[in-house]
Structures are given as C-alpha cells and as structure tokens.
PDB file of C-alpha atoms in Angstrom:
ATOM      1  CA  UNK N  13       2.169   7.214   2.834  1.00  0.00           C
ATOM      2  CA  UNK N  14      -0.804   5.598   2.898  1.00  0.00           C
ATOM      3  CA  UNK N  15      -4.651   7.818   3.170  1.00  0.00           C
ATOM      4  CA  UNK N  16      -7.212   5.739   4.574  1.00  0.00           C
ATOM      5  CA  UNK N  17     -10.456   7.171   5.373  1.00  0.00           C
ATOM      6  CA  UNK N  18     -14.217   5.257   6.244  1.00  0.00           C
ATOM      7  CA  UNK N  19     -16.322   8.048   7.692  1.00  0.00           C
ATOM      8  CA  UNK N  20     -19.105   5.469   8.421  1.00  0.00           C
ATOM      9  CA  UNK N  21     -17.222   3.203  10.704  1.00  0.00           C
ATOM     10  CA  UNK N  22     -14.187   5.100  12.359  1.00  0.00           C
ATOM     11  CA  UNK N  23     -16.289   8.785  12.071  1.00  0.00           C
ATOM     12  CA  UNK N  24     -14.751  12.142  10.178  1.00  0.00           C
ATOM     13  CA  UNK N  25     -10.927  10.727  10.868  1.00  0.00           C
ATOM     14  CA  UNK N  26      -8.666  10.969   7.836  1.00  0.00           C
ATOM     15  CA  UNK N  27      -5.913   8.283   8.937  1.00  0.00           C
ATOM     16  CA  UNK N  28      -2.696   8.994   7.201  1.00  0.00           C
ATOM     17  CA  UNK N  29       0.069   5.715   7.637  1.00  0.00           C
ATOM     18  CA  UNK N  30       3.723   6.668   6.758  1.00  0.00           C
ATOM     19  CA  UNK N  31       5.291   3.923   7.758  1.00  0.00           C
ATOM     20  CA  UNK N  32       4.984   0.220   9.633  1.00  0.00           C
ATOM     21  CA  UNK N  33       5.075   0.447  13.439  1.00  0.00           C
ATOM     22  CA  UNK N  34       6.274  -3.379  13.503  1.00  0.00           C
ATOM     23  CA  UNK N  35       4.252  -4.265  16.869  1.00  0.00           C
ATOM     24  CA  UNK N  36       6.476  -1.584  18.476  1.00  0.00           C
ATOM     25  CA  UNK N  37       5.241   0.467  21.729  1.00  0.00           C
ATOM     26  CA  UNK N  38       3.747   3.619  20.116  1.00  0.00           C
ATOM     27  CA  UNK N  39       1.968   7.139  21.841  1.00  0.00           C
ATOM     28  CA  UNK N  40       0.502  10.273  20.122  1.00  0.00           C
ATOM     29  CA  UNK N  41       0.381  13.858  20.824  1.00  0.00           C
ATOM     30  CA  UNK N  42      -2.565  15.692  19.770  1.00  0.00           C
ATOM     31  CA  UNK N  43      -3.000  19.860  18.900  1.00  0.00           C
ATOM     32  CA  UNK N  44      -6.058  21.101  17.725  1.00  0.00           C
ATOM     33  CA  UNK N  45      -7.336  18.773  15.047  1.00  0.00           C
ATOM     34  CA  UNK N  46      -4.189  17.089  14.709  1.00  0.00           C
ATOM     35  CA  UNK N  47      -2.674  13.844  16.461  1.00  0.00           C
ATOM     36  CA  UNK N  48       0.708  12.651  15.327  1.00  0.00           C
ATOM     37  CA  UNK N  49       1.547   8.898  16.261  1.00  0.00           C
ATOM     38  CA  UNK N  50       5.029   7.766  17.198  1.00  0.00           C
ATOM     39  CA  UNK N  51       7.180   4.733  17.951  1.00  0.00           C
ATOM     40  CA  UNK N  52       7.751   5.442  21.672  1.00  0.00           C
ATOM     41  CA  UNK N  53      11.816   4.328  21.783  1.00  0.00           C
ATOM     42  CA  UNK N  54      12.572   6.734  18.661  1.00  0.00           C
ATOM     43  CA  UNK N  55       9.968   9.353  18.509  1.00  0.00           C
ATOM     44  CA  UNK N  56       9.534   7.939  14.714  1.00  0.00           C
ATOM     45  CA  UNK N  57       6.234   9.788  13.577  1.00  0.00           C
ATOM     46  CA  UNK N  58       4.738   6.472  11.888  1.00  0.00           C
ATOM     47  CA  UNK N  59       0.840   7.969  11.354  1.00  0.00           C
ATOM     48  CA  UNK N  60      -0.941  11.197  11.680  1.00  0.00           C
ATOM     49  CA  UNK N  61      -4.891  11.241  12.630  1.00  0.00           C
ATOM     50  CA  UNK N  62      -6.565  14.548  11.046  1.00  0.00           C
ATOM     51  CA  UNK N  63      -9.921  15.106  12.816  1.00  0.00           C
ATOM     52  CA  UNK N  64     -13.040  16.943  11.713  1.00  0.00           C
ATOM     53  CA  UNK N  65     -10.917  16.187   8.437  1.00  0.00           C
ATOM     54  CA  UNK N  66     -13.743  17.272   6.300  1.00  0.00           C
ATOM     55  CA  UNK N  67     -13.682  20.534   7.360  1.00  0.00           C
ATOM     56  CA  UNK N  68     -10.355  20.786   5.590  1.00  0.00           C
ATOM     57  CA  UNK N  69     -10.997  18.798   2.190  1.00  0.00           C
ATOM     58  CA  UNK N  70     -13.635  16.952   0.263  1.00  0.00           C
ATOM     59  CA  UNK N  71     -12.984  13.328   1.140  1.00  0.00           C
ATOM     60  CA  UNK N  72     -15.193  10.834  -0.625  1.00  0.00           C
ATOM     61  CA  UNK N  73     -15.204   6.741  -0.776  1.00  0.00           C
ATOM     62  CA  UNK N  74     -13.816   4.740   1.899  1.00  0.00           C
ATOM     63  CA  UNK N  75     -10.656   2.798   2.370  1.00  0.00           C
ATOM     64  CA  UNK N  76      -7.543   4.043   0.772  1.00  0.00           C
ATOM     65  CA  UNK N  77      -8.152   7.559  -0.491  1.00  0.00           C
ATOM     66  CA  UNK N  78      -6.173   9.597  -3.223  1.00  0.00           C
ATOM     67  CA  UNK N  79      -5.122  13.180  -2.392  1.00  0.00           C
ATOM     68  CA  UNK N  80      -5.080  15.791  -4.680  1.00  0.00           C
ATOM     69  CA  UNK N  81      -1.490  18.083  -4.497  1.00  0.00           C
ATOM     70  CA  UNK N  82      -3.889  20.948  -3.046  1.00  0.00           C
ATOM     71  CA  UNK N  83      -5.041  18.630  -0.175  1.00  0.00           C
ATOM     72  CA  UNK N  84      -1.685  17.833   0.914  1.00  0.00           C
ATOM     73  CA  UNK N  85      -0.625  21.817   0.766  1.00  0.00           C
ATOM     74  CA  UNK N  86      -4.002  22.429   3.028  1.00  0.00           C
ATOM     75  CA  UNK N  87      -3.445  19.824   5.346  1.00  0.00           C
ATOM     76  CA  UNK N  88       0.410  20.762   5.830  1.00  0.00           C
ATOM     77  CA  UNK N  89      -1.027  23.991   6.622  1.00  0.00           C
ATOM     78  CA  UNK N  90      -3.208  22.495   9.208  1.00  0.00           C
ATOM     79  CA  UNK N  91      -0.123  20.723  10.638  1.00  0.00           C
ATOM     80  CA  UNK N  92       2.035  24.172  10.634  1.00  0.00           C
ATOM     81  CA  UNK N  93      -0.244  25.886  12.314  1.00  0.00           C
ATOM     82  CA  UNK N  94      -0.264  23.697  15.517  1.00  0.00           C
ATOM     83  CA  UNK N  95       3.137  23.391  15.330  1.00  0.00           C
ATOM     84  CA  UNK N  96       4.089  20.611  13.600  1.00  0.00           C
ATOM     85  CA  UNK N  97       7.617  20.574  12.081  1.00  0.00           C
ATOM     86  CA  UNK N  98       6.903  17.932   9.488  1.00  0.00           C
ATOM     87  CA  UNK N  99       5.103  17.623   6.201  1.00  0.00           C
ATOM     88  CA  UNK N 100       2.747  15.264   4.275  1.00  0.00           C
ATOM     89  CA  UNK N 101       4.237  14.116   0.925  1.00  0.00           C
ATOM     90  CA  UNK N 102       1.805  13.341  -1.884  1.00  0.00           C
ATOM     91  CA  UNK N 103       2.059   9.747  -3.931  1.00  0.00           C
ATOM     92  CA  UNK N 104      -0.692   9.604  -6.626  1.00  0.00           C
ATOM     93  CA  UNK N 105       1.339   6.915  -8.682  1.00  0.00           C
ATOM     94  CA  UNK N 106      -0.508   3.993  -9.022  1.00  0.00           C
ATOM     95  CA  UNK N 107      -0.486   1.340  -6.246  1.00  0.00           C
ATOM     96  CA  UNK N 108      -1.468  -2.070  -7.906  1.00  0.00           C
ATOM     97  CA  UNK N 109      -0.151  -2.287 -11.446  1.00  0.00           C
ATOM     98  CA  UNK N 110       1.286  -5.239 -14.296  1.00  0.00           C
ATOM     99  CA  UNK N 111       4.146  -6.603 -13.029  1.00  0.00           C
ATOM    100  CA  UNK N 112       5.969  -9.448 -15.338  1.00  0.00           C
ATOM    101  CA  UNK N 113       8.098 -12.189 -13.375  1.00  0.00           C
ATOM    102  CA  UNK N 114      12.312 -11.716 -14.954  1.00  0.00           C
ATOM    103  CA  UNK N 115      13.285 -14.032 -12.809  1.00  0.00           C
ATOM    104  CA  UNK N 116      13.172 -16.258  -9.783  1.00  0.00           C
ATOM    105  CA  UNK N 117      15.206 -18.262  -7.934  1.00  0.00           C
ATOM    106  CA  UNK N 118      14.215 -20.484  -4.966  1.00  0.00           C
ATOM    107  CA  UNK N 119      14.567 -19.467  -1.117  1.00  0.00           C
ATOM    108  CA  UNK N 120      17.308 -20.687   0.434  1.00  0.00           C
ATOM    109  CA  UNK N 121      15.809 -20.973   3.661  1.00  0.00           C
ATOM    110  CA  UNK N 122      12.031 -22.172   2.496  1.00  0.00           C
ATOM    111  CA  UNK N 123      11.063 -24.984   0.544  1.00  0.00           C
ATOM    112  CA  UNK N 124       7.930 -23.104  -0.760  1.00  0.00           C
ATOM    113  CA  UNK N 125       9.040 -20.023  -1.059  1.00  0.00           C
ATOM    114  CA  UNK N 126      10.708 -17.967  -4.646  1.00  0.00           C
ATOM    115  CA  UNK N 127      12.839 -14.965  -4.664  1.00  0.00           C
ATOM    116  CA  UNK N 128      11.157 -13.282  -8.091  1.00  0.00           C
ATOM    117  CA  UNK N 129      12.524 -10.043  -9.655  1.00  0.00           C
ATOM    118  CA  UNK N 130       9.125  -8.327 -11.127  1.00  0.00           C
ATOM    119  CA  UNK N 131       9.206  -5.729 -13.664  1.00  0.00           C
ATOM    120  CA  UNK N 132       6.704  -3.495 -12.853  1.00  0.00           C
ATOM    121  CA  UNK N 133       7.569  -0.365 -15.489  1.00  0.00           C
ATOM    122  CA  UNK N 134      10.134  -0.203 -18.435  1.00  0.00           C
ATOM    123  CA  UNK N 135      12.754   1.308 -16.175  1.00  0.00           C
ATOM    124  CA  UNK N 136      11.993  -0.500 -13.086  1.00  0.00           C
ATOM    125  CA  UNK N 137      12.534  -3.999 -11.249  1.00  0.00           C
ATOM    126  CA  UNK N 138      11.429  -4.876  -8.182  1.00  0.00           C
ATOM    127  CA  UNK N 139      12.522  -8.177  -5.600  1.00  0.00           C
ATOM    128  CA  UNK N 140       9.264 -10.063  -4.317  1.00  0.00           C
ATOM    129  CA  UNK N 141       9.477 -12.753  -2.306  1.00  0.00           C
ATOM    130  CA  UNK N 142       6.242 -15.191  -3.001  1.00  0.00           C
ATOM    131  CA  UNK N 143       5.216 -18.696  -2.250  1.00  0.00           C
ATOM    132  CA  UNK N 144       2.439 -18.694  -5.090  1.00  0.00           C
ATOM    133  CA  UNK N 145       2.666 -22.272  -6.974  1.00  0.00           C
ATOM    134  CA  UNK N 146       1.813 -21.079 -10.251  1.00  0.00           C
ATOM    135  CA  UNK N 147       4.510 -18.046  -9.870  1.00  0.00           C
ATOM    136  CA  UNK N 148       6.978 -18.543 -13.241  1.00  0.00           C
ATOM    137  CA  UNK N 149       9.509 -16.786 -15.405  1.00  0.00           C
ATOM    138  CA  UNK N 150       7.199 -15.161 -17.741  1.00  0.00           C
ATOM    139  CA  UNK N 151       4.375 -14.741 -15.718  1.00  0.00           C
ATOM    140  CA  UNK N 152       2.324 -11.475 -15.737  1.00  0.00           C
ATOM    141  CA  UNK N 153       0.270 -10.911 -12.644  1.00  0.00           C
ATOM    142  CA  UNK N 154      -1.004  -7.659 -10.611  1.00  0.00           C
ATOM    143  CA  UNK N 155       1.055  -6.286  -7.934  1.00  0.00           C
ATOM    144  CA  UNK N 156       0.613  -4.376  -4.450  1.00  0.00           C
ATOM    145  CA  UNK N 157       3.848  -1.758  -4.044  1.00  0.00           C
ATOM    146  CA  UNK N 158       4.213  -0.622  -1.483  1.00  0.00           C
ATOM    147  CA  UNK N 159       1.741   2.431  -0.244  1.00  0.00           C
ATOM    148  CA  UNK N 160      -0.903   0.157  -1.135  1.00  0.00           C
ATOM    149  CA  UNK N 161      -3.654  -0.875   1.252  1.00  0.00           C
ATOM    150  CA  UNK N 162      -5.622  -4.128   0.698  1.00  0.00           C
ATOM    151  CA  UNK N 163      -9.292  -4.684  -0.098  1.00  0.00           C
ATOM    152  CA  UNK N 164      -9.319  -6.545   3.588  1.00  0.00           C
ATOM    153  CA  UNK N 165      -7.351  -3.151   4.825  1.00  0.00           C
ATOM    154  CA  UNK N 166      -3.642  -4.838   5.517  1.00  0.00           C
ATOM    155  CA  UNK N 167      -1.432  -2.720   4.360  1.00  0.00           C
ATOM    156  CA  UNK N 168       1.245  -3.286   1.823  1.00  0.00           C
ATOM    157  CA  UNK N 169       4.933  -2.141   3.157  1.00  0.00           C
ATOM    158  CA  UNK N 170       8.773  -2.962   2.392  1.00  0.00           C
ATOM    159  CA  UNK N 171      10.090  -5.958   4.286  1.00  0.00           C
ATOM    160  CA  UNK N 172      11.741  -9.522   4.653  1.00  0.00           C
ATOM    161  CA  UNK N 173      10.277 -12.600   4.445  1.00  0.00           C
ATOM    162  CA  UNK N 174      12.847 -15.729   5.830  1.00  0.00           C
ATOM    163  CA  UNK N 175      16.361 -12.636   5.768  1.00  0.00           C
ATOM    164  CA  UNK N 176      14.969 -11.779   2.057  1.00  0.00           C
ATOM    165  CA  UNK N 177      13.941  -8.476   1.327  1.00  0.00           C
ATOM    166  CA  UNK N 178      10.191  -8.279  -0.085  1.00  0.00           C
ATOM    167  CA  UNK N 179       9.011  -4.923  -1.944  1.00  0.00           C
ATOM    168  CA  UNK N 180       5.044  -5.577  -2.845  1.00  0.00           C
ATOM    169  CA  UNK N 181       3.303  -8.680  -2.957  1.00  0.00           C
ATOM    170  CA  UNK N 182       1.951 -10.406  -6.240  1.00  0.00           C
ATOM    171  CA  UNK N 183      -1.616 -11.007  -5.872  1.00  0.00           C
ATOM    172  CA  UNK N 184      -4.270 -13.860  -5.935  1.00  0.00           C
ATOM    173  CA  UNK N 185      -7.666 -12.879  -7.213  1.00  0.00           C
ATOM    174  CA  UNK N 186      -9.425 -13.795  -3.705  1.00  0.00           C
ATOM    175  CA  UNK N 187      -6.872 -10.819  -2.239  1.00  0.00           C
ATOM    176  CA  UNK N 188      -8.102  -8.497  -4.605  1.00  0.00           C
ATOM    177  CA  UNK N 189     -11.420  -9.307  -3.808  1.00  0.00           C
ATOM    178  CA  UNK N 190     -12.638  -9.496  -7.450  1.00  0.00           C
ATOM    179  CA  UNK N 191     -15.835 -11.334  -8.562  1.00  0.00           C
ATOM    180  CA  UNK N 192     -16.061 -15.109  -8.760  1.00  0.00           C
ATOM    181  CA  UNK N 193     -12.211 -15.578  -7.923  1.00  0.00           C
ATOM    182  CA  UNK N 194     -11.595 -19.075  -7.623  1.00  0.00           C
ATOM    183  CA  UNK N 195     -10.749 -20.544  -3.693  1.00  0.00           C
ATOM    184  CA  UNK N 196      -7.233 -22.295  -4.936  1.00  0.00           C
ATOM    185  CA  UNK N 197      -3.941 -20.423  -3.756  1.00  0.00           C
ATOM    186  CA  UNK N 198      -2.469 -18.639  -6.786  1.00  0.00           C
ATOM    187  CA  UNK N 199      -1.675 -15.099  -7.852  1.00  0.00           C
ATOM    188  CA  UNK N 200      -3.682 -14.036 -10.956  1.00  0.00           C
ATOM    189  CA  UNK N 201      -2.528 -14.559 -14.198  1.00  0.00           C
ATOM    190  CA  UNK N 202      -3.154 -11.962 -16.529  1.00  0.00           C
ATOM    191  CA  UNK N 203      -2.699 -12.259 -20.588  1.00  0.00           C
ATOM    192  CA  UNK N 204       0.476 -11.544 -22.081  1.00  0.00           C
ATOM    193  CA  UNK N 205      -0.870  -8.819 -24.116  1.00  0.00           C
ATOM    194  CA  UNK N 206      -0.953  -7.289 -20.474  1.00  0.00           C
ATOM    195  CA  UNK N 207       1.041  -3.848 -20.337  1.00  0.00           C
ATOM    196  CA  UNK N 208       3.843  -3.635 -17.784  1.00  0.00           C
ATOM    197  CA  UNK N 209       3.832  -0.664 -15.137  1.00  0.00           C
ATOM    198  CA  UNK N 210      -0.526  -0.397 -16.393  1.00  0.00           C
ATOM    199  CA  UNK N 211      -2.827   0.477 -13.336  1.00  0.00           C
ATOM    200  CA  UNK N 212      -4.681  -2.401 -11.920  1.00  0.00           C
ATOM    201  CA  UNK N 213      -8.056  -2.178 -13.745  1.00  0.00           C
ATOM    202  CA  UNK N 214     -10.825  -4.911 -12.396  1.00  0.00           C
ATOM    203  CA  UNK N 215     -12.871  -4.645 -15.710  1.00  0.00           C
ATOM    204  CA  UNK N 216      -9.858  -4.753 -18.120  1.00  0.00           C
ATOM    205  CA  UNK N 217      -7.855  -7.375 -16.022  1.00  0.00           C
ATOM    206  CA  UNK N 218     -10.175  -9.348 -14.682  1.00  0.00           C
ATOM    207  CA  UNK N 219     -13.237 -10.946 -17.371  1.00  0.00           C
ATOM    208  CA  UNK N 220     -14.518 -14.108 -15.493  1.00  0.00           C
ATOM    209  CA  UNK N 221     -18.017 -15.738 -17.328  1.00  0.00           C
TER     210      UNK N 221
END
C-alpha cells in the first residue's frame, strides 16, 4: 500500500495506491471525504483518495509519505464511518534497501535481460529481472521493493518481464535522482562492506566528489 501526498500540485488529498490497475477500466464511488477507485470488471479496489486529509491526520512532505499506525487507525475510522468495509493496512518497512545479487542467469527470451536472485535481508531473497549491463554476482546495489515510489513518481509493483516474475527493481543513480549521477546505463555499485537489508541513505550510500 503506497501513500502519496502533494498538496502543492494535487491539493489536500491523500492518495492510497493498493495495487496496480494494469491499465484496466476504472470507476469510483465517493462518500464524504473518501473515494474508492476500483476495477469495473471485478470491483477490486485499486486505490483510495481521501479528501481534506489534513483535517484527519498530520501530513508533511511531498510524494511518498509514511504514516504512523495511529494515522492509519484514524483513516480507517473514516472509511468505517462512510460505510466502507475494507480497511487500510500500514507498512512502514523500508522500500529502498541494500541488496546483493547472489544468483544470476540469462533470461531465456531476451538477449540483454538477466534473472537475478537478490538477497534483501539475512533471511529473504527475491527474484528481479534486470537489464543492467553491470549486473554481476556479488554486486551490492540499491533495490526498490514493491510498494516503493520512485523520485519520478512511478510505482513499483510485482510483475513480469518477458514472462518471468520480478519483485522489485535494482536502481541506477539516475533513477534515484542522486546528485552528479552518471548518464551511462547501470545500477548503483555499492561498497562490498554495505550491509544487506539496510535502508537506503543517500548520504551514506552515495558519496560523490
């Protein structure tokens, strides 16, 4: 679940993205301050728009925002008061973390993609399909996990690339909007001492002269 807020450009609206709509036809229903966005064919909820959001909770920043559990409780009270049966689920786990490529095989249906097994925690590995020319075994990089919002506003969801499951994205410096990012293609290369699973910190993980 991705929470997004940009008062300057969108107004006092908290956008809650639940899942990828995959360009399917959407409809919505609004009750009071709450609008539910759903797929017309299946009635599956894909997003919520909560209007006049700052009257319900305190919001700061622009782009992806992270809420407290108390904030989500308050928003769920609003959904319940308006007669919606679904509830928002909070997830404050870091969405940009240090990952390490621990296995890599060529994609069977591509001449430039690789299927990578990427360790993102001591006890968790995810599959990511990537075309970075500098991807290699043992490389530590920054991984955007499902639920991440990139600096350009694009969202990361589980998906498929050429038929292969992919659960995140290994990021280039440009994709992370890092200062003095090189213009050439390639994912960020971290020092081998970087700790797998650690939350991304540009001041720590991107030091450029």
